[in-house]
mmCIF file of C-alpha atoms in Angstrom:
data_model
loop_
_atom_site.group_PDB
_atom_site.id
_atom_site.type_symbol
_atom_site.label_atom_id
_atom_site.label_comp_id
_atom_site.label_asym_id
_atom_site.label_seq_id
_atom_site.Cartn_x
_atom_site.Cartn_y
_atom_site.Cartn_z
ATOM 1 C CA UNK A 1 8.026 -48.043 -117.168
ATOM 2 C CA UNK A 2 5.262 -45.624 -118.527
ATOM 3 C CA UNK A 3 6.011 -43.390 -115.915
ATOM 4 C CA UNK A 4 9.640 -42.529 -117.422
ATOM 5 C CA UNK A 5 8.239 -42.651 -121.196
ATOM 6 C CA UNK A 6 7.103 -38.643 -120.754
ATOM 7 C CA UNK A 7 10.744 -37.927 -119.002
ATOM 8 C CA UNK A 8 12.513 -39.048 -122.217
ATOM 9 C CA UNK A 9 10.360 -37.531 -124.166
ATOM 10 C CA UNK A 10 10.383 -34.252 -122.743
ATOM 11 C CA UNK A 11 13.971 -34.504 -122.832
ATOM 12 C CA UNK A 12 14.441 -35.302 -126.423
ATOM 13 C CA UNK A 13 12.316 -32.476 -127.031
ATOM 14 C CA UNK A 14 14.598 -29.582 -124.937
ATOM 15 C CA UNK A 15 17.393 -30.163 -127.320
ATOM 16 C CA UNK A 16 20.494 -29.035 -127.164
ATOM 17 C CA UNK A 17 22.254 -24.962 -126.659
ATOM 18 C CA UNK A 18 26.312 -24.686 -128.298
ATOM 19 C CA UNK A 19 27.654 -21.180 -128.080
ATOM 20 C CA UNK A 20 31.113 -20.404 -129.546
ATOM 21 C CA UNK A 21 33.002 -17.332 -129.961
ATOM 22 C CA UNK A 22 35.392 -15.639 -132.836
ATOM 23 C CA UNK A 23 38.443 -14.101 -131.464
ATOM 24 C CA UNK A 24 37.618 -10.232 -129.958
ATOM 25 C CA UNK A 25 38.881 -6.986 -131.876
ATOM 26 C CA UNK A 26 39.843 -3.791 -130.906
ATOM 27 C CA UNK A 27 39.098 -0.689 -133.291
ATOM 28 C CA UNK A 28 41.858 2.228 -132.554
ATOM 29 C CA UNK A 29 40.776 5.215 -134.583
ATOM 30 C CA UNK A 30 43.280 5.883 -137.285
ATOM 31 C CA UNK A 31 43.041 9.335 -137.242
ATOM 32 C CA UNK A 32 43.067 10.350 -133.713
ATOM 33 C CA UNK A 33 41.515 14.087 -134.924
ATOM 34 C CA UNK A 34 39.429 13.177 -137.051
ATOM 35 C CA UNK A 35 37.460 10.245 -135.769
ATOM 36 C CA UNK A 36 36.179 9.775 -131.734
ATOM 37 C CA UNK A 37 35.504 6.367 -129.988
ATOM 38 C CA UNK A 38 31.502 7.901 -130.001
ATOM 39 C CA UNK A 39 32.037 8.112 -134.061
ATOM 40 C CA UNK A 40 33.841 4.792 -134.059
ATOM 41 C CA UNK A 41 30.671 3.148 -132.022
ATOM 42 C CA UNK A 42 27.899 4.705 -133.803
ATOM 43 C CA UNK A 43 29.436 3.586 -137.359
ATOM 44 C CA UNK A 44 29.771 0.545 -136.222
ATOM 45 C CA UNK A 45 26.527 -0.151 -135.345
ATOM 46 C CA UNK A 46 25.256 1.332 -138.761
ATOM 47 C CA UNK A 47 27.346 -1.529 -140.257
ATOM 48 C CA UNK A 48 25.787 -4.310 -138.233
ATOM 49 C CA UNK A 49 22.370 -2.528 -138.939
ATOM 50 C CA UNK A 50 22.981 -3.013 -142.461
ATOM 51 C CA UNK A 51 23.906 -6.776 -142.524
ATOM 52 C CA UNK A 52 20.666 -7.759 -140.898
ATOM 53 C CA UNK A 53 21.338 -7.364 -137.320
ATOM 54 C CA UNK A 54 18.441 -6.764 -135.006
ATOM 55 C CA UNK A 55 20.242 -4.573 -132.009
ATOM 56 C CA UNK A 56 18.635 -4.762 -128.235
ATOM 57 C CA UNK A 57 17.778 -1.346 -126.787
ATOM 58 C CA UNK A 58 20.390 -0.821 -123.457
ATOM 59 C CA UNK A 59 20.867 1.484 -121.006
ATOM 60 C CA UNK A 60 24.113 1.725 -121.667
ATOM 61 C CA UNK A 61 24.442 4.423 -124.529
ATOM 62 C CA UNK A 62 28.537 2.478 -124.701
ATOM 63 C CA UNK A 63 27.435 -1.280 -125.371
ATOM 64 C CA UNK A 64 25.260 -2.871 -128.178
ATOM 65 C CA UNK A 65 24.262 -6.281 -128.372
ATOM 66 C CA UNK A 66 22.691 -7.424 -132.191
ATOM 67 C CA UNK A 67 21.585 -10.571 -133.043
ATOM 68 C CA UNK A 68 21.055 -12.202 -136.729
ATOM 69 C CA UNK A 69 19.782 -15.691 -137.479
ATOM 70 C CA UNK A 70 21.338 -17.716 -139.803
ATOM 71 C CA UNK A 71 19.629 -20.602 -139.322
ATOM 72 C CA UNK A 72 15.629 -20.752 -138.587
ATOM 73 C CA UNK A 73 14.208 -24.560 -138.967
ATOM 74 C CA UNK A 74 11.697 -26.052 -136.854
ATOM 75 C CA UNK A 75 14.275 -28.242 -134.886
ATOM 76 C CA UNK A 76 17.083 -25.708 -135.376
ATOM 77 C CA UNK A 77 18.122 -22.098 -134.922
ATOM 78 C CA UNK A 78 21.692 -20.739 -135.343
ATOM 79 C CA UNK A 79 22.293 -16.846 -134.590
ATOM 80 C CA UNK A 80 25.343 -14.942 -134.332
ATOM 81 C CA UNK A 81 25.491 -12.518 -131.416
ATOM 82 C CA UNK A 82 27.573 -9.213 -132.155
ATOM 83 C CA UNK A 83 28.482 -7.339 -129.392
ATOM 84 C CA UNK A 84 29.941 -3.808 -129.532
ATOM 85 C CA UNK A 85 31.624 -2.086 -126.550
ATOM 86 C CA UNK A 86 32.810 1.456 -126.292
ATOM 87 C CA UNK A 87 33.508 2.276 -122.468
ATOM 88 C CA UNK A 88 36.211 -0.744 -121.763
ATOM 89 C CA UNK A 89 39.418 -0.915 -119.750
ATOM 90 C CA UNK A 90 41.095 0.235 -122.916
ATOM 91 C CA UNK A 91 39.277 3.552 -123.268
ATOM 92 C CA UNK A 92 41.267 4.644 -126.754
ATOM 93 C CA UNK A 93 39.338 1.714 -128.336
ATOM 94 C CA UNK A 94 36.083 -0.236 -129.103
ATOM 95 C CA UNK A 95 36.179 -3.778 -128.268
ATOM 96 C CA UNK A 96 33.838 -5.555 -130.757
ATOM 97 C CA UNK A 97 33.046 -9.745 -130.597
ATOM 98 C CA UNK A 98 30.945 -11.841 -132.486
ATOM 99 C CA UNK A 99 29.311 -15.577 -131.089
ATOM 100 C CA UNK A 100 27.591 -18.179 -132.577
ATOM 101 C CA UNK A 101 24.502 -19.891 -130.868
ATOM 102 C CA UNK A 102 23.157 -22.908 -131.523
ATOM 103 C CA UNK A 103 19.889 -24.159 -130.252
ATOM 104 C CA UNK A 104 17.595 -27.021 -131.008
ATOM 105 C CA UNK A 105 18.022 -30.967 -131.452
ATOM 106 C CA UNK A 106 21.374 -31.212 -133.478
ATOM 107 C CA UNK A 107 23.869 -32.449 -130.670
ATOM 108 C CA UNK A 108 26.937 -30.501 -130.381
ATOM 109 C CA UNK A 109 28.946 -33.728 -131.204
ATOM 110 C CA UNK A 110 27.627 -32.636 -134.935
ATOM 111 C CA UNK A 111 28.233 -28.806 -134.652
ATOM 112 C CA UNK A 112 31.549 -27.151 -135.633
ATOM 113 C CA UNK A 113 33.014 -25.753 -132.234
ATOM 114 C CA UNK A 114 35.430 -22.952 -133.834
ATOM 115 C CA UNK A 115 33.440 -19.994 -135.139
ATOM 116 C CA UNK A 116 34.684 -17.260 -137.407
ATOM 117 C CA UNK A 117 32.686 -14.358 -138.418
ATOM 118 C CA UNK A 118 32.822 -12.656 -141.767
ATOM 119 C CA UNK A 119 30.967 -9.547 -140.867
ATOM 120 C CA UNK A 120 33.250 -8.903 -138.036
ATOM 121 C CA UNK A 121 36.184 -9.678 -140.911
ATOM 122 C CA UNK A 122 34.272 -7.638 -143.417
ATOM 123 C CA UNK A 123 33.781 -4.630 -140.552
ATOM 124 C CA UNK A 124 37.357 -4.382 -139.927
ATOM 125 C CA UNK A 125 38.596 -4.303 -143.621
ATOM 126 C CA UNK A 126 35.719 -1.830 -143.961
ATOM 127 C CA UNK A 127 37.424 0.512 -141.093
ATOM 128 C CA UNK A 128 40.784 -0.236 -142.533
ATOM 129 C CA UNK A 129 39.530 0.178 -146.056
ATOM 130 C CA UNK A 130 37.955 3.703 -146.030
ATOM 131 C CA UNK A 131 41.429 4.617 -143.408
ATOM 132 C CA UNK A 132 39.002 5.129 -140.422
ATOM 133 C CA UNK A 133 40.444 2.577 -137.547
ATOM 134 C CA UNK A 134 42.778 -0.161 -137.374
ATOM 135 C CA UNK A 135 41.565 -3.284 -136.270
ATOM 136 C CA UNK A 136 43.387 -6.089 -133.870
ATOM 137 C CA UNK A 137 43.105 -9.551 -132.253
ATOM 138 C CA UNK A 138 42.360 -9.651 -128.546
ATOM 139 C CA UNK A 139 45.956 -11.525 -128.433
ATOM 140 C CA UNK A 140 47.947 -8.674 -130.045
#
């Protein structure tokens, strides 16, 4: 009986990892002159700079990956993964989606599983705002 006491303990103590995703978007340049996928990339990433996102260095000068926390406790972390993608099987577009993580000891039973990002929302009115891209669902 003692013997299993450190198994559930160890296991109470690895908690518990929920991911879930917002639907993808596409960002077609607006003005097909004026504006390049490379342009379309590199302001995007500014914007996801600016809202607190700390980006991973890649090898691949076509795909960014940024994370922000949301959540920091003790038992419980919550970050949103935003990841940007230039070179796709599209090619006219960039192909931007945004994940939440959840990791720690609050069961998934108790976390929302649907997801939707504002900063990807408040990206693509951004684009659309200043007339730079047009944004789209995945399913359009």
């Amino acid at each position: 009986m003692y013997k299993v006491l450190p198994l559930f303990f160890l296991a109470a103590l690895t908690g518990c990892t929920n991911s879930v995703s917002d639907e993808a978007k596409y960002l077609y340049p607006d003005r097909a002159d004026d504006y390049s996928t490379i342009q379309l990339f590199d302001l995007a990433r500014e914007f996801v700079i600016n809202k607190d996102y700390r980006c991973e260095p890649s090898s691949v000068a076509s795909y960014l990956q940024c994370t922000k926390y949301t959540r920091q406790w003790d038992l419980h972390t919550t970050k949103v993964i935003m990841k940007i993608v230039r070179d796709h099987d599209d090619g006219s577009s960039i192909l931007i989606f945004a994940s939440r993580w959840d990791e720690g000891l609050i069961p998934g039973e108790f976390i929302s599983n649907t997801f939707h990002s504002e900063d990807l929302a408040e990206l693509c009115r951004f684009f659309e705002g200043k007339g730079i891209a047009t944004c789209k669902n995945s399913s359009s």
